[in-house]
Amino acid sequence: MTLLPFAVTVWLFLVGLYGVATSRNTIHLVSCLFVAQSSTYVLLLSIGYRKGGTAPIVDKLPSGAPLVDPVVQSLALTDIVVGATVSALILICALQAHKKGGTLDPRRETPMRG
């Protein structure tokens, strides 16, 4: 196990977090949030990676062959779907806020009232 995937994970998270903290455009903010979330993909895939491992289709493999963990792969796929959904919802909110307030700068937007 190498430390490179974990270093990439931390780097992606920090780059995304920096972008979220310094963003002056809501669409840029959502993009940076997606970058920060992509660090979780790298983390999950690096946890489930096994050198020389193959897909866990056991009926075609000899016994004792190294397999990758399918749970971590399914968690990564779930993470991707949830991330895309959340990004789409935030972009819809940004579009509605732009229609209402005329700006995409989160600092100039008026507070939302229910």
Short mmCIF file of N, CA, C and O in Angstrom, two decimals:
data_model
loop_
_atom_site.label_atom_id
_atom_site.label_comp_id
_atom_site.label_asym_id
_atom_site.label_seq_id
_atom_site.Cartn_x
_atom_site.Cartn_y
_atom_site.Cartn_z
N MET A 1 0.85 -1.18 0.00
CA MET A 1 0.00 0.00 0.00
C MET A 1 0.89 1.24 0.00
O MET A 1 1.80 1.36 0.80
N THR A 2 0.62 2.12 -0.93
CA THR A 2 1.40 3.35 -1.01
C THR A 2 0.60 4.51 -0.43
O THR A 2 -0.61 4.42 -0.25
N LEU A 3 1.31 5.58 -0.17
CA LEU A 3 0.65 6.75 0.39
C LEU A 3 0.19 7.73 -0.69
O LEU A 3 -0.47 8.72 -0.37
N LEU A 4 0.53 7.46 -1.95
CA LEU A 4 0.17 8.38 -3.03
C LEU A 4 -1.33 8.62 -3.15
O LEU A 4 -1.75 9.78 -3.26
N PRO A 5 -2.19 7.59 -3.13
CA PRO A 5 -3.63 7.88 -3.23
C PRO A 5 -4.15 8.74 -2.06
O PRO A 5 -5.01 9.58 -2.27
N PHE A 6 -3.60 8.52 -0.89
CA PHE A 6 -4.04 9.32 0.25
C PHE A 6 -3.56 10.77 0.14
O PHE A 6 -4.27 11.70 0.51
N ALA A 7 -2.35 10.94 -0.40
CA ALA A 7 -1.85 12.30 -0.62
C ALA A 7 -2.68 13.01 -1.68
O ALA A 7 -3.00 14.20 -1.54
N VAL A 8 -3.06 12.28 -2.73
CA VAL A 8 -3.92 12.86 -3.77
C VAL A 8 -5.28 13.22 -3.18
O VAL A 8 -5.86 14.25 -3.50
N THR A 9 -5.78 12.36 -2.30
CA THR A 9 -7.06 12.63 -1.65
C THR A 9 -7.01 13.92 -0.84
O THR A 9 -7.90 14.78 -0.97
N VAL A 10 -5.99 14.07 -0.05
CA VAL A 10 -5.86 15.28 0.77
C VAL A 10 -5.69 16.50 -0.12
O VAL A 10 -6.30 17.56 0.12
N TRP A 11 -4.88 16.37 -1.18
CA TRP A 11 -4.66 17.50 -2.09
C TRP A 11 -5.95 17.91 -2.78
O TRP A 11 -6.27 19.11 -2.85
N LEU A 12 -6.71 16.95 -3.28
CA LEU A 12 -7.98 17.27 -3.94
C LEU A 12 -8.95 17.94 -2.98
O LEU A 12 -9.63 18.92 -3.32
N PHE A 13 -9.00 17.42 -1.76
CA PHE A 13 -9.92 18.00 -0.77
C PHE A 13 -9.53 19.44 -0.44
O PHE A 13 -10.38 20.33 -0.36
N LEU A 14 -8.22 19.67 -0.25
CA LEU A 14 -7.78 21.02 0.10
C LEU A 14 -7.97 22.00 -1.06
O LEU A 14 -8.36 23.16 -0.84
N VAL A 15 -7.72 21.56 -2.28
CA VAL A 15 -7.93 22.43 -3.44
C VAL A 15 -9.41 22.78 -3.57
O VAL A 15 -9.78 23.94 -3.79
N GLY A 16 -10.27 21.79 -3.41
CA GLY A 16 -11.71 22.05 -3.48
C GLY A 16 -12.18 22.94 -2.35
O GLY A 16 -12.99 23.85 -2.55
N LEU A 17 -11.65 22.72 -1.16
CA LEU A 17 -12.04 23.54 -0.01
C LEU A 17 -11.57 24.98 -0.17
O LEU A 17 -12.30 25.92 0.17
N TYR A 18 -10.38 25.17 -0.72
CA TYR A 18 -9.88 26.52 -0.99
C TYR A 18 -10.78 27.22 -2.00
O TYR A 18 -11.11 28.40 -1.85
N GLY A 19 -11.18 26.49 -3.03
CA GLY A 19 -12.06 27.07 -4.03
C GLY A 19 -13.41 27.44 -3.46
O GLY A 19 -13.97 28.50 -3.78
N VAL A 20 -13.94 26.61 -2.58
CA VAL A 20 -15.23 26.92 -1.94
C VAL A 20 -15.09 28.17 -1.07
O VAL A 20 -15.96 29.05 -1.07
N ALA A 21 -13.99 28.27 -0.34
CA ALA A 21 -13.82 29.40 0.57
C ALA A 21 -13.59 30.71 -0.15
O ALA A 21 -13.97 31.77 0.35
N THR A 22 -12.98 30.68 -1.33
CA THR A 22 -12.64 31.93 -2.02
C THR A 22 -13.53 32.22 -3.22
O THR A 22 -13.29 33.21 -3.92
N SER A 23 -14.54 31.42 -3.46
CA SER A 23 -15.35 31.58 -4.66
C SER A 23 -16.27 32.79 -4.55
O SER A 23 -16.84 33.08 -3.51
N ARG A 24 -16.39 33.51 -5.69
CA ARG A 24 -17.32 34.64 -5.76
C ARG A 24 -18.41 34.39 -6.80
O ARG A 24 -19.12 35.31 -7.19
N ASN A 25 -18.51 33.16 -7.24
CA ASN A 25 -19.52 32.78 -8.21
C ASN A 25 -20.11 31.45 -7.74
O ASN A 25 -19.36 30.52 -7.41
N THR A 26 -21.41 31.37 -7.74
CA THR A 26 -22.05 30.17 -7.20
C THR A 26 -21.75 28.94 -8.05
O THR A 26 -21.57 27.85 -7.52
N ILE A 27 -21.67 29.12 -9.36
CA ILE A 27 -21.36 27.97 -10.23
C ILE A 27 -19.93 27.50 -9.98
O ILE A 27 -19.66 26.30 -9.91
N HIS A 28 -19.01 28.45 -9.81
CA HIS A 28 -17.63 28.09 -9.46
C HIS A 28 -17.60 27.39 -8.11
O HIS A 28 -16.85 26.42 -7.92
N LEU A 29 -18.41 27.85 -7.20
CA LEU A 29 -18.48 27.23 -5.87
C LEU A 29 -18.93 25.79 -5.96
O LEU A 29 -18.37 24.91 -5.31
N VAL A 30 -19.94 25.52 -6.79
CA VAL A 30 -20.42 24.15 -6.96
C VAL A 30 -19.35 23.29 -7.61
O VAL A 30 -19.14 22.13 -7.23
N SER A 31 -18.62 23.85 -8.57
CA SER A 31 -17.54 23.09 -9.21
C SER A 31 -16.45 22.74 -8.19
O SER A 31 -15.93 21.62 -8.19
N CYS A 32 -16.12 23.68 -7.33
CA CYS A 32 -15.10 23.42 -6.31
C CYS A 32 -15.60 22.40 -5.29
O CYS A 32 -14.83 21.58 -4.79
N LEU A 33 -16.88 22.46 -4.98
CA LEU A 33 -17.46 21.46 -4.08
C LEU A 33 -17.39 20.07 -4.69
O LEU A 33 -17.11 19.08 -4.00
N PHE A 34 -17.59 20.00 -6.01
CA PHE A 34 -17.49 18.71 -6.70
C PHE A 34 -16.05 18.20 -6.68
O PHE A 34 -15.82 17.00 -6.54
N VAL A 35 -15.09 19.11 -6.81
CA VAL A 35 -13.67 18.70 -6.74
C VAL A 35 -13.36 18.16 -5.34
O VAL A 35 -12.69 17.13 -5.20
N ALA A 36 -13.87 18.86 -4.32
CA ALA A 36 -13.63 18.38 -2.94
C ALA A 36 -14.27 17.02 -2.72
O ALA A 36 -13.70 16.16 -2.05
N GLN A 37 -15.43 16.83 -3.31
CA GLN A 37 -16.09 15.54 -3.13
C GLN A 37 -15.39 14.43 -3.91
O GLN A 37 -15.42 13.27 -3.51
N SER A 38 -14.75 14.79 -5.02
CA SER A 38 -14.06 13.76 -5.80
C SER A 38 -12.90 13.17 -5.01
O SER A 38 -12.43 12.08 -5.34
N SER A 39 -12.46 13.85 -3.99
CA SER A 39 -11.42 13.26 -3.14
C SER A 39 -11.95 12.01 -2.43
O SER A 39 -11.18 11.09 -2.17
N THR A 40 -13.23 11.97 -2.17
CA THR A 40 -13.78 10.78 -1.52
C THR A 40 -13.79 9.59 -2.48
O THR A 40 -13.67 8.45 -2.05
N TYR A 41 -13.93 9.85 -3.79
CA TYR A 41 -13.85 8.76 -4.77
C TYR A 41 -12.46 8.12 -4.72
O TYR A 41 -12.32 6.90 -4.70
N VAL A 42 -11.45 8.99 -4.73
CA VAL A 42 -10.08 8.48 -4.71
C VAL A 42 -9.82 7.73 -3.42
O VAL A 42 -9.20 6.67 -3.42
N LEU A 43 -10.33 8.26 -2.31
CA LEU A 43 -10.13 7.59 -1.02
C LEU A 43 -10.80 6.21 -1.01
O LEU A 43 -10.18 5.21 -0.62
N LEU A 44 -12.04 6.15 -1.46
CA LEU A 44 -12.75 4.86 -1.44
C LEU A 44 -12.09 3.85 -2.38
O LEU A 44 -11.93 2.68 -2.03
N LEU A 45 -11.70 4.30 -3.56
CA LEU A 45 -11.08 3.37 -4.50
C LEU A 45 -9.70 2.93 -4.03
O LEU A 45 -9.29 1.79 -4.27
N SER A 46 -8.98 3.81 -3.35
CA SER A 46 -7.67 3.40 -2.84
C SER A 46 -7.80 2.44 -1.67
O SER A 46 -6.94 1.58 -1.47
N ILE A 47 -8.87 2.56 -0.91
CA ILE A 47 -9.10 1.61 0.19
C ILE A 47 -9.45 0.23 -0.38
O ILE A 47 -8.98 -0.79 0.10
N GLY A 48 -10.26 0.20 -1.44
CA GLY A 48 -10.70 -1.07 -1.99
C GLY A 48 -9.73 -1.71 -2.97
O GLY A 48 -9.91 -2.85 -3.37
N TYR A 49 -8.68 -0.98 -3.32
CA TYR A 49 -7.73 -1.52 -4.31
C TYR A 49 -6.91 -2.64 -3.68
O TYR A 49 -6.48 -2.57 -2.53
N ARG A 50 -6.72 -3.65 -4.48
CA ARG A 50 -5.86 -4.76 -4.05
C ARG A 50 -4.98 -5.13 -5.24
O ARG A 50 -5.50 -5.45 -6.32
N LYS A 51 -3.69 -5.09 -5.04
CA LYS A 51 -2.75 -5.33 -6.14
C LYS A 51 -2.94 -6.75 -6.69
O LYS A 51 -2.92 -7.72 -5.93
N GLY A 52 -3.15 -6.83 -7.99
CA GLY A 52 -3.36 -8.12 -8.64
C GLY A 52 -4.77 -8.65 -8.49
O GLY A 52 -5.07 -9.73 -8.98
N GLY A 53 -5.63 -7.90 -7.82
CA GLY A 53 -7.01 -8.35 -7.60
C GLY A 53 -7.85 -8.20 -8.85
O GLY A 53 -7.58 -7.38 -9.71
N THR A 54 -8.86 -9.01 -8.95
CA THR A 54 -9.77 -8.95 -10.09
C THR A 54 -11.18 -8.73 -9.58
O THR A 54 -11.45 -8.75 -8.38
N ALA A 55 -12.09 -8.55 -10.50
CA ALA A 55 -13.49 -8.36 -10.15
C ALA A 55 -14.01 -9.61 -9.43
O ALA A 55 -13.63 -10.73 -9.77
N PRO A 56 -14.87 -9.43 -8.45
CA PRO A 56 -15.32 -10.58 -7.65
C PRO A 56 -16.40 -11.42 -8.34
O PRO A 56 -17.48 -11.65 -7.80
N ILE A 57 -16.10 -11.91 -9.51
CA ILE A 57 -16.97 -12.87 -10.20
C ILE A 57 -16.35 -14.23 -9.96
O ILE A 57 -15.45 -14.66 -10.67
N VAL A 58 -16.78 -14.88 -8.90
CA VAL A 58 -16.05 -16.02 -8.38
C VAL A 58 -16.25 -17.31 -9.18
O VAL A 58 -15.46 -18.23 -9.04
N ASP A 59 -17.25 -17.38 -10.00
CA ASP A 59 -17.45 -18.65 -10.72
C ASP A 59 -16.46 -18.84 -11.85
O ASP A 59 -16.29 -19.95 -12.35
N LYS A 60 -15.77 -17.77 -12.27
CA LYS A 60 -14.82 -17.88 -13.37
C LYS A 60 -13.37 -17.85 -12.88
O LYS A 60 -12.45 -17.87 -13.68
N LEU A 61 -13.15 -17.74 -11.59
CA LEU A 61 -11.80 -17.63 -11.05
C LEU A 61 -11.42 -18.89 -10.29
O LEU A 61 -12.28 -19.55 -9.70
N PRO A 62 -10.12 -19.22 -10.28
CA PRO A 62 -9.69 -20.32 -9.43
C PRO A 62 -9.79 -19.92 -7.96
O PRO A 62 -9.74 -18.74 -7.62
N SER A 63 -9.94 -20.91 -7.10
CA SER A 63 -10.05 -20.59 -5.68
C SER A 63 -8.74 -20.01 -5.17
O SER A 63 -7.66 -20.41 -5.59
N GLY A 64 -8.85 -19.04 -4.27
CA GLY A 64 -7.67 -18.40 -3.71
C GLY A 64 -7.17 -17.22 -4.52
O GLY A 64 -6.17 -16.61 -4.13
N ALA A 65 -7.81 -16.90 -5.64
CA ALA A 65 -7.38 -15.75 -6.43
C ALA A 65 -7.72 -14.46 -5.68
O ALA A 65 -8.77 -14.38 -5.04
N PRO A 66 -6.84 -13.45 -5.74
CA PRO A 66 -7.14 -12.20 -5.04
C PRO A 66 -8.30 -11.46 -5.70
O PRO A 66 -8.37 -11.35 -6.92
N LEU A 67 -9.21 -10.98 -4.87
CA LEU A 67 -10.38 -10.25 -5.35
C LEU A 67 -10.38 -8.85 -4.76
O LEU A 67 -9.92 -8.64 -3.64
N VAL A 68 -10.94 -7.92 -5.49
CA VAL A 68 -11.12 -6.58 -4.94
C VAL A 68 -12.41 -6.56 -4.13
O VAL A 68 -13.30 -7.41 -4.32
N ASP A 69 -12.50 -5.59 -3.24
CA ASP A 69 -13.68 -5.50 -2.37
C ASP A 69 -14.84 -4.85 -3.13
O ASP A 69 -14.77 -3.67 -3.49
N PRO A 70 -15.93 -5.57 -3.38
CA PRO A 70 -17.03 -4.97 -4.15
C PRO A 70 -17.84 -3.95 -3.35
O PRO A 70 -18.50 -3.10 -3.93
N VAL A 71 -17.78 -4.01 -2.03
CA VAL A 71 -18.54 -3.07 -1.22
C VAL A 71 -17.99 -1.65 -1.40
O VAL A 71 -18.75 -0.69 -1.54
N VAL A 72 -16.67 -1.54 -1.42
CA VAL A 72 -16.08 -0.22 -1.58
C VAL A 72 -16.37 0.34 -2.96
O VAL A 72 -16.63 1.54 -3.12
N GLN A 73 -16.36 -0.51 -3.97
CA GLN A 73 -16.70 -0.04 -5.31
C GLN A 73 -18.14 0.43 -5.39
O GLN A 73 -18.44 1.45 -6.02
N SER A 74 -19.04 -0.28 -4.74
CA SER A 74 -20.44 0.16 -4.76
C SER A 74 -20.62 1.44 -3.96
O SER A 74 -21.44 2.29 -4.32
N LEU A 75 -19.84 1.61 -2.90
CA LEU A 75 -19.90 2.87 -2.15
C LEU A 75 -19.40 4.03 -3.01
O LEU A 75 -19.96 5.14 -2.95
N ALA A 76 -18.37 3.79 -3.81
CA ALA A 76 -17.86 4.85 -4.69
C ALA A 76 -18.91 5.22 -5.73
O ALA A 76 -19.12 6.40 -6.02
N LEU A 77 -19.59 4.22 -6.29
CA LEU A 77 -20.64 4.51 -7.26
C LEU A 77 -21.79 5.28 -6.61
O LEU A 77 -22.34 6.22 -7.19
N THR A 78 -22.16 4.89 -5.41
CA THR A 78 -23.21 5.61 -4.69
C THR A 78 -22.78 7.04 -4.41
O THR A 78 -23.57 7.99 -4.53
N ASP A 79 -21.51 7.22 -4.07
CA ASP A 79 -20.97 8.56 -3.80
C ASP A 79 -21.05 9.43 -5.06
O ASP A 79 -21.40 10.61 -4.99
N ILE A 80 -20.75 8.84 -6.20
CA ILE A 80 -20.81 9.59 -7.46
C ILE A 80 -22.24 10.02 -7.76
O ILE A 80 -22.50 11.18 -8.12
N VAL A 81 -23.19 9.13 -7.56
CA VAL A 81 -24.59 9.45 -7.85
C VAL A 81 -25.10 10.53 -6.89
O VAL A 81 -25.76 11.49 -7.30
N VAL A 82 -24.79 10.39 -5.61
CA VAL A 82 -25.23 11.38 -4.63
C VAL A 82 -24.57 12.73 -4.92
O VAL A 82 -25.22 13.78 -4.85
N GLY A 83 -23.29 12.73 -5.28
CA GLY A 83 -22.60 13.97 -5.60
C GLY A 83 -23.20 14.67 -6.80
O GLY A 83 -23.37 15.89 -6.80
N ALA A 84 -23.53 13.91 -7.83
CA ALA A 84 -24.13 14.52 -9.02
C ALA A 84 -25.51 15.08 -8.69
O ALA A 84 -25.87 16.17 -9.16
N THR A 85 -26.26 14.38 -7.86
CA THR A 85 -27.59 14.86 -7.49
C THR A 85 -27.52 16.13 -6.66
O THR A 85 -28.25 17.10 -6.92
N VAL A 86 -26.63 16.15 -5.69
CA VAL A 86 -26.49 17.34 -4.85
C VAL A 86 -26.00 18.53 -5.67
O VAL A 86 -26.49 19.66 -5.51
N SER A 87 -25.06 18.28 -6.57
CA SER A 87 -24.57 19.36 -7.43
C SER A 87 -25.68 19.91 -8.30
O SER A 87 -25.80 21.13 -8.48
N ALA A 88 -26.51 19.03 -8.85
CA ALA A 88 -27.62 19.48 -9.68
C ALA A 88 -28.61 20.32 -8.86
O ALA A 88 -29.09 21.36 -9.33
N LEU A 89 -28.90 19.89 -7.64
CA LEU A 89 -29.83 20.66 -6.81
C LEU A 89 -29.27 22.03 -6.45
O LEU A 89 -29.99 23.03 -6.44
N ILE A 90 -27.98 22.08 -6.13
CA ILE A 90 -27.36 23.37 -5.79
C ILE A 90 -27.34 24.28 -7.02
O ILE A 90 -27.59 25.49 -6.91
N LEU A 91 -27.08 23.71 -8.20
CA LEU A 91 -27.09 24.53 -9.42
C LEU A 91 -28.49 25.05 -9.72
O LEU A 91 -28.66 26.18 -10.19
N ILE A 92 -29.51 24.26 -9.43
CA ILE A 92 -30.89 24.74 -9.62
C ILE A 92 -31.18 25.89 -8.66
O ILE A 92 -31.77 26.91 -9.05
N CYS A 93 -30.74 25.76 -7.42
CA CYS A 93 -30.92 26.85 -6.45
C CYS A 93 -30.16 28.10 -6.90
O CYS A 93 -30.65 29.22 -6.75
N ALA A 94 -28.95 27.91 -7.45
CA ALA A 94 -28.17 29.05 -7.93
C ALA A 94 -28.87 29.73 -9.10
O ALA A 94 -28.90 30.97 -9.19
N LEU A 95 -29.45 28.94 -9.98
CA LEU A 95 -30.17 29.50 -11.12
C LEU A 95 -31.39 30.30 -10.66
O LEU A 95 -31.65 31.40 -11.15
N GLN A 96 -32.13 29.76 -9.70
CA GLN A 96 -33.29 30.47 -9.18
C GLN A 96 -32.87 31.75 -8.45
O GLN A 96 -33.54 32.78 -8.55
N ALA A 97 -31.77 31.68 -7.71
CA ALA A 97 -31.28 32.88 -7.02
C ALA A 97 -30.82 33.93 -8.02
O ALA A 97 -31.02 35.13 -7.81
N HIS A 98 -30.23 33.49 -9.14
CA HIS A 98 -29.82 34.43 -10.17
C HIS A 98 -31.03 35.08 -10.83
O HIS A 98 -31.02 36.28 -11.11
N LYS A 99 -32.07 34.31 -11.07
CA LYS A 99 -33.29 34.89 -11.64
C LYS A 99 -33.92 35.90 -10.69
O LYS A 99 -34.41 36.93 -11.11
N LYS A 100 -33.87 35.61 -9.41
CA LYS A 100 -34.51 36.48 -8.44
C LYS A 100 -33.66 37.70 -8.10
O LYS A 100 -34.14 38.82 -8.04
N GLY A 101 -32.34 37.48 -7.89
CA GLY A 101 -31.50 38.58 -7.44
C GLY A 101 -30.63 39.19 -8.51
O GLY A 101 -30.08 40.28 -8.31
N GLY A 102 -30.44 38.50 -9.65
CA GLY A 102 -29.64 39.05 -10.73
C GLY A 102 -28.15 38.90 -10.54
O GLY A 102 -27.38 39.51 -11.27
N THR A 103 -27.70 38.13 -9.58
CA THR A 103 -26.27 37.95 -9.36
C THR A 103 -25.97 36.49 -8.98
O THR A 103 -26.83 35.80 -8.46
N LEU A 104 -24.76 36.08 -9.32
CA LEU A 104 -24.30 34.76 -8.92
C LEU A 104 -23.29 34.83 -7.78
O LEU A 104 -22.77 33.82 -7.35
N ASP A 105 -23.00 36.05 -7.31
CA ASP A 105 -22.07 36.22 -6.20
C ASP A 105 -22.78 35.89 -4.90
O ASP A 105 -23.76 36.56 -4.53
N PRO A 106 -22.34 34.87 -4.19
CA PRO A 106 -23.05 34.50 -2.95
C PRO A 106 -22.99 35.59 -1.88
O PRO A 106 -23.86 35.63 -1.00
N ARG A 107 -22.03 36.49 -1.98
CA ARG A 107 -21.94 37.55 -0.96
C ARG A 107 -22.97 38.65 -1.19
O ARG A 107 -23.33 39.36 -0.26
N ARG A 108 -23.39 38.82 -2.47
CA ARG A 108 -24.35 39.88 -2.76
C ARG A 108 -25.80 39.40 -2.80
O ARG A 108 -26.70 40.21 -2.94
N GLU A 109 -26.00 38.13 -2.72
CA GLU A 109 -27.36 37.61 -2.78
C GLU A 109 -28.10 37.95 -1.50
O GLU A 109 -27.53 37.96 -0.41
N THR A 110 -29.37 38.21 -1.67
CA THR A 110 -30.18 38.50 -0.49
C THR A 110 -30.47 37.19 0.24
O THR A 110 -30.58 36.14 -0.39
N PRO A 111 -30.60 37.26 1.55
CA PRO A 111 -30.90 36.02 2.29
C PRO A 111 -32.24 35.45 1.88
O PRO A 111 -33.19 36.18 1.59
N MET A 112 -32.31 34.13 1.84
CA MET A 112 -33.55 33.46 1.49
C MET A 112 -34.48 33.44 2.69
O MET A 112 -34.05 33.23 3.82
N ARG A 113 -35.73 33.68 2.40
CA ARG A 113 -36.74 33.63 3.45
C ARG A 113 -37.80 32.62 3.04
O ARG A 113 -38.27 32.62 1.91
N GLY A 114 -38.16 31.80 3.97
CA GLY A 114 -39.11 30.75 3.65
C GLY A 114 -40.48 31.22 3.67
O GLY A 114 -41.42 30.98 3.07
#
